[in-house]
Amino acid sequence: MKKVWVVASGKGGTGKSTLTANLGAALATAGHKTLLIDLDVGLRCLDICLGLDDRVLFDGMDVLEGNCRPREAILAHPILPSLFLLPTAQNRRPKDFDAQRLEAVCSRLVEEYDVILLDCPPGLEPIPACAAKSAFRGLIVATPEPTAIRDADRVAAEFAAAGVAESYLVVNRFRPDYEIKGLAQPPAEIAVSLGLPLLGTVPEDEAVTAATLSGVPVVLRQPDSPAARIFTALAGRLPGKDLL
């Protein structure tokens, strides 16, 4: 399903969900009908990132289990008419997740949206590997830390094994001063070490934290901030976006 991207990281704290929310907002701003699907069962957060946490009635687990139709659980963003969210369940466990049902749901939804981003929990099993089977392209998010880089390598291998055709790296929360001091590996070197194309590098930016606390993606709240400009550029750089 060429419209479906899986977004994952090997460890928590990489800013993966913040990236997903801002990519979605940037794509929607550009006129692409975009659906974000939160797959972090039991620990959902995209609804908070988008300021939709008080509007959740049904969730993705309800959809997968046939308790409601997708359109009953999908939330429309109040500011961006082209941005939609399918939240996950907060009171369920990852073991309840059914990969085959996710594939079936995605195969129906691809007809209604230009882009679908699957926001996975950190780590390998079981959900990221399951979600990868529903996606054509992958975004692997890592911070410039040895542990995050090593874990990203494992995620890339899992994506390849699951049949993801193309995977790309985003280095997030990067501090150029750390690179100058020799404390952080340059993003281009990280990409080479992982054998992944580098889609882009997002700088550490206080505007992102402030935006997250306000429930408004930074690309909307402070579009001229350094991180917001990069998020917008990344959305325009997604390979194959113009072919979806």
Short mmCIF file of C-alpha atoms in Angstrom, two decimals:
data_model
loop_
_atom_site.label_atom_id
_atom_site.label_comp_id
_atom_site.label_asym_id
_atom_site.label_seq_id
_atom_site.Cartn_x
_atom_site.Cartn_y
_atom_site.Cartn_z
CA MET A 1 0.00 0.00 0.00
CA LYS A 2 2.06 2.89 -1.34
CA LYS A 3 0.06 5.53 0.52
CA VAL A 4 0.96 4.06 3.91
CA TRP A 5 4.08 5.02 5.88
CA VAL A 6 5.11 3.38 9.14
CA VAL A 7 6.92 5.67 11.60
CA ALA A 8 9.00 3.96 14.28
CA SER A 9 12.00 4.24 16.58
CA GLY A 10 14.06 1.75 18.50
CA LYS A 11 13.76 3.58 21.82
CA GLY A 12 11.48 6.06 23.52
CA GLY A 13 12.21 9.77 23.75
CA THR A 14 13.17 10.29 20.12
CA GLY A 15 10.24 12.62 19.43
CA LYS A 16 8.67 10.19 16.96
CA SER A 17 5.06 11.08 17.73
CA THR A 18 5.83 14.80 17.64
CA LEU A 19 7.40 14.25 14.23
CA THR A 20 4.33 12.31 13.07
CA ALA A 21 1.94 15.02 14.26
CA ASN A 22 3.90 17.77 12.56
CA LEU A 23 4.38 15.86 9.31
CA GLY A 24 0.65 15.26 9.26
CA ALA A 25 -0.11 18.92 9.90
CA ALA A 26 2.36 20.03 7.22
CA LEU A 27 0.95 17.58 4.68
CA ALA A 28 -2.60 18.71 5.45
CA THR A 29 -1.59 22.36 5.17
CA ALA A 30 -0.26 21.57 1.70
CA GLY A 31 -3.66 20.16 0.76
CA HIS A 32 -3.03 16.41 1.16
CA LYS A 33 -5.83 14.55 2.92
CA THR A 34 -3.84 12.89 5.70
CA LEU A 35 -4.75 10.27 8.29
CA LEU A 36 -2.61 9.62 11.36
CA ILE A 37 -3.14 6.27 13.08
CA ASP A 38 -1.86 6.00 16.65
CA LEU A 39 -0.69 2.44 17.34
CA ASP A 40 0.84 2.95 20.78
CA VAL A 41 -1.80 0.82 22.48
CA GLY A 42 -2.18 1.72 26.15
CA LEU A 43 0.02 4.82 25.86
CA ARG A 44 -1.60 6.98 23.20
CA CYS A 45 -0.33 10.51 22.72
CA LEU A 46 -1.14 11.77 19.21
CA ASP A 47 -4.51 13.00 20.47
CA ILE A 48 -2.65 15.23 22.95
CA CYS A 49 -0.15 16.40 20.32
CA LEU A 50 -3.08 17.51 18.15
CA GLY A 51 -5.28 18.90 20.93
CA LEU A 52 -7.95 16.24 20.38
CA ASP A 53 -7.73 14.38 23.70
CA ASP A 54 -11.16 15.53 24.89
CA ARG A 55 -12.90 14.35 21.71
CA VAL A 56 -12.05 10.63 21.74
CA LEU A 57 -15.18 8.47 21.87
CA PHE A 58 -14.20 5.34 19.95
CA ASP A 59 -10.64 4.24 19.18
CA GLY A 60 -8.62 2.09 16.84
CA MET A 61 -9.10 -1.04 18.91
CA ASP A 62 -12.86 -0.56 18.61
CA VAL A 63 -12.40 -0.43 14.84
CA LEU A 64 -10.16 -3.52 14.72
CA GLU A 65 -12.61 -5.49 16.86
CA GLY A 66 -15.65 -4.42 14.84
CA ASN A 67 -17.28 -2.38 17.61
CA CYS A 68 -17.59 0.65 15.34
CA ARG A 69 -16.86 1.76 11.80
CA PRO A 70 -13.65 3.68 11.07
CA ARG A 71 -15.52 6.91 10.37
CA GLU A 72 -17.06 6.75 13.86
CA ALA A 73 -13.62 6.68 15.52
CA ILE A 74 -11.68 8.99 13.19
CA LEU A 75 -11.42 12.58 14.43
CA ALA A 76 -11.20 15.61 12.15
CA HIS A 77 -8.78 18.33 13.18
CA PRO A 78 -10.65 21.56 14.08
CA ILE A 79 -8.18 23.84 12.26
CA LEU A 80 -6.97 21.72 9.35
CA PRO A 81 -9.86 20.18 7.38
CA SER A 82 -7.48 17.76 5.62
CA LEU A 83 -6.00 16.29 8.82
CA PHE A 84 -7.56 13.30 10.59
CA LEU A 85 -6.63 11.07 13.53
CA LEU A 86 -7.56 7.53 14.45
CA PRO A 87 -6.58 7.37 18.15
CA THR A 88 -5.66 4.15 19.87
CA ALA A 89 -7.00 2.69 23.11
CA GLN A 90 -5.63 3.96 26.40
CA ASN A 91 -6.94 1.08 28.52
CA ARG A 92 -5.77 -1.91 26.47
CA ARG A 93 -2.54 -3.90 26.11
CA PRO A 94 -0.37 -4.41 23.02
CA LYS A 95 -1.10 -8.16 23.12
CA ASP A 96 -4.70 -7.34 22.13
CA PHE A 97 -3.50 -5.89 18.82
CA ASP A 98 -4.41 -7.82 15.64
CA ALA A 99 -2.05 -7.23 12.69
CA GLN A 100 -4.26 -8.89 10.11
CA ARG A 101 -7.17 -6.66 11.02
CA LEU A 102 -4.93 -3.60 10.74
CA GLU A 103 -4.00 -4.61 7.20
CA ALA A 104 -7.67 -5.00 6.33
CA VAL A 105 -8.57 -1.60 7.79
CA CYS A 106 -5.67 0.12 6.01
CA SER A 107 -6.62 -1.48 2.70
CA ARG A 108 -10.04 0.16 3.01
CA LEU A 109 -8.80 3.54 4.20
CA VAL A 110 -6.20 4.01 1.45
CA GLU A 111 -9.04 4.79 -0.93
CA GLU A 112 -10.11 7.75 1.20
CA TYR A 113 -6.78 9.43 2.04
CA ASP A 114 -3.76 10.73 0.17
CA VAL A 115 -1.31 9.74 2.92
CA ILE A 116 -1.59 7.49 5.99
CA LEU A 117 1.04 7.64 8.73
CA LEU A 118 1.17 4.75 11.24
CA ASP A 119 2.72 6.00 14.50
CA CYS A 120 4.19 2.96 16.27
CA PRO A 121 5.30 2.49 19.87
CA PRO A 122 9.08 2.33 20.35
CA GLY A 123 10.81 -1.02 20.16
CA LEU A 124 10.41 -4.07 17.96
CA GLU A 125 7.56 -6.32 19.03
CA PRO A 126 4.79 -6.84 18.46
CA ILE A 127 3.16 -3.74 16.99
CA PRO A 128 5.92 -2.11 14.88
CA ALA A 129 6.64 -5.38 13.09
CA CYS A 130 2.92 -5.89 12.51
CA ALA A 131 2.41 -2.33 11.27
CA ALA A 132 5.33 -2.68 8.87
CA LYS A 133 3.39 -5.37 7.02
CA SER A 134 0.71 -2.77 6.21
CA ALA A 135 3.15 -0.13 4.94
CA PHE A 136 5.13 0.45 1.77
CA ARG A 137 7.60 3.00 3.16
CA GLY A 138 9.15 3.50 6.58
CA LEU A 139 10.45 6.45 8.56
CA ILE A 140 12.92 5.54 11.28
CA VAL A 141 13.43 8.27 13.88
CA ALA A 142 16.60 8.42 15.96
CA THR A 143 18.36 10.93 18.14
CA PRO A 144 22.16 11.25 17.74
CA GLU A 145 22.90 8.98 20.71
CA PRO A 146 24.67 5.61 20.48
CA THR A 147 21.77 3.71 22.04
CA ALA A 148 19.19 5.28 19.71
CA ILE A 149 21.39 4.65 16.67
CA ARG A 150 21.95 1.00 17.55
CA ASP A 151 18.25 0.47 18.16
CA ALA A 152 17.40 2.20 14.87
CA ASP A 153 19.54 -0.38 13.10
CA ARG A 154 17.39 -3.15 14.56
CA VAL A 155 14.22 -1.41 13.45
CA ALA A 156 15.59 -1.05 9.91
CA ALA A 157 16.28 -4.78 9.83
CA GLU A 158 12.76 -5.55 11.07
CA PHE A 159 11.26 -3.29 8.41
CA ALA A 160 13.23 -5.03 5.68
CA ALA A 161 12.16 -8.44 6.96
CA ALA A 162 8.51 -7.32 7.02
CA GLY A 163 8.67 -6.27 3.37
CA VAL A 164 8.85 -2.48 3.70
CA ALA A 165 10.09 -1.42 0.28
CA GLU A 166 11.91 1.77 1.29
CA SER A 167 13.05 3.10 4.67
CA TYR A 168 14.41 6.55 5.46
CA LEU A 169 16.14 8.06 8.48
CA VAL A 170 15.20 11.22 10.34
CA VAL A 171 17.68 12.43 12.95
CA ASN A 172 15.65 14.32 15.54
CA ARG A 173 16.50 16.68 18.40
CA PHE A 174 19.94 17.37 16.95
CA ARG A 175 22.26 19.93 18.57
CA PRO A 176 24.96 21.30 16.26
CA ASP A 177 27.01 22.45 19.25
CA TYR A 178 27.31 18.83 20.37
CA GLU A 179 28.66 17.90 16.95
CA ILE A 180 31.20 20.74 17.13
CA LYS A 181 32.33 19.50 20.56
CA GLY A 182 32.64 15.96 19.25
CA LEU A 183 29.81 14.74 21.47
CA ALA A 184 27.41 13.83 18.67
CA GLN A 185 27.95 11.99 15.43
CA PRO A 186 27.06 14.00 12.29
CA PRO A 187 23.67 12.96 10.86
CA ALA A 188 25.17 12.05 7.49
CA GLU A 189 27.55 9.64 9.20
CA ILE A 190 24.70 8.12 11.19
CA ALA A 191 22.79 7.51 7.97
CA VAL A 192 25.81 5.86 6.35
CA SER A 193 26.38 3.63 9.37
CA LEU A 194 22.74 2.49 9.21
CA GLY A 195 22.69 2.11 5.45
CA LEU A 196 19.65 4.39 5.21
CA PRO A 197 18.95 7.50 3.12
CA LEU A 198 18.86 10.59 5.36
CA LEU A 199 15.52 12.33 4.82
CA GLY A 200 16.43 15.20 7.14
CA THR A 201 17.69 16.48 10.48
CA VAL A 202 15.42 18.25 12.96
CA PRO A 203 17.16 20.55 15.46
CA GLU A 204 16.44 20.64 19.17
CA ASP A 205 13.98 23.53 19.51
CA GLU A 206 12.18 24.91 22.57
CA ALA A 207 9.31 25.93 20.31
CA VAL A 208 8.47 22.25 19.86
CA THR A 209 8.10 21.74 23.61
CA ALA A 210 5.90 24.81 23.96
CA ALA A 211 3.74 23.68 21.05
CA THR A 212 3.33 20.18 22.47
CA LEU A 213 2.25 21.61 25.82
CA SER A 214 -0.35 23.73 24.03
CA GLY A 215 -1.74 20.83 21.98
CA VAL A 216 -0.95 22.57 18.69
CA PRO A 217 1.72 21.26 16.29
CA VAL A 218 4.65 23.65 16.04
CA VAL A 219 4.14 23.94 12.27
CA LEU A 220 0.86 25.69 13.11
CA ARG A 221 1.75 27.43 16.36
CA GLN A 222 5.16 28.79 15.38
CA PRO A 223 5.73 28.02 11.69
CA ASP A 224 8.88 30.13 11.43
CA SER A 225 10.72 28.28 14.21
CA PRO A 226 13.74 26.20 13.12
CA ALA A 227 12.10 22.84 13.79
CA ALA A 228 8.82 23.85 12.14
CA ARG A 229 10.62 24.85 8.97
CA ILE A 230 12.35 21.47 8.87
CA PHE A 231 9.12 19.55 9.54
CA THR A 232 7.50 21.38 6.63
CA ALA A 233 10.47 20.66 4.39
CA LEU A 234 10.39 16.98 5.36
CA ALA A 235 6.72 16.73 4.46
CA GLY A 236 7.49 18.10 1.02
CA ARG A 237 10.43 15.73 0.71
CA LEU A 238 8.59 12.48 1.41
CA PRO A 239 9.55 10.21 -1.49
CA GLY A 240 6.62 9.31 -3.68
CA LYS A 241 4.27 11.82 -2.04
CA ASP A 242 3.44 13.33 -5.41
CA LEU A 243 2.59 9.86 -6.72
CA LEU A 244 0.11 8.92 -4.02
#
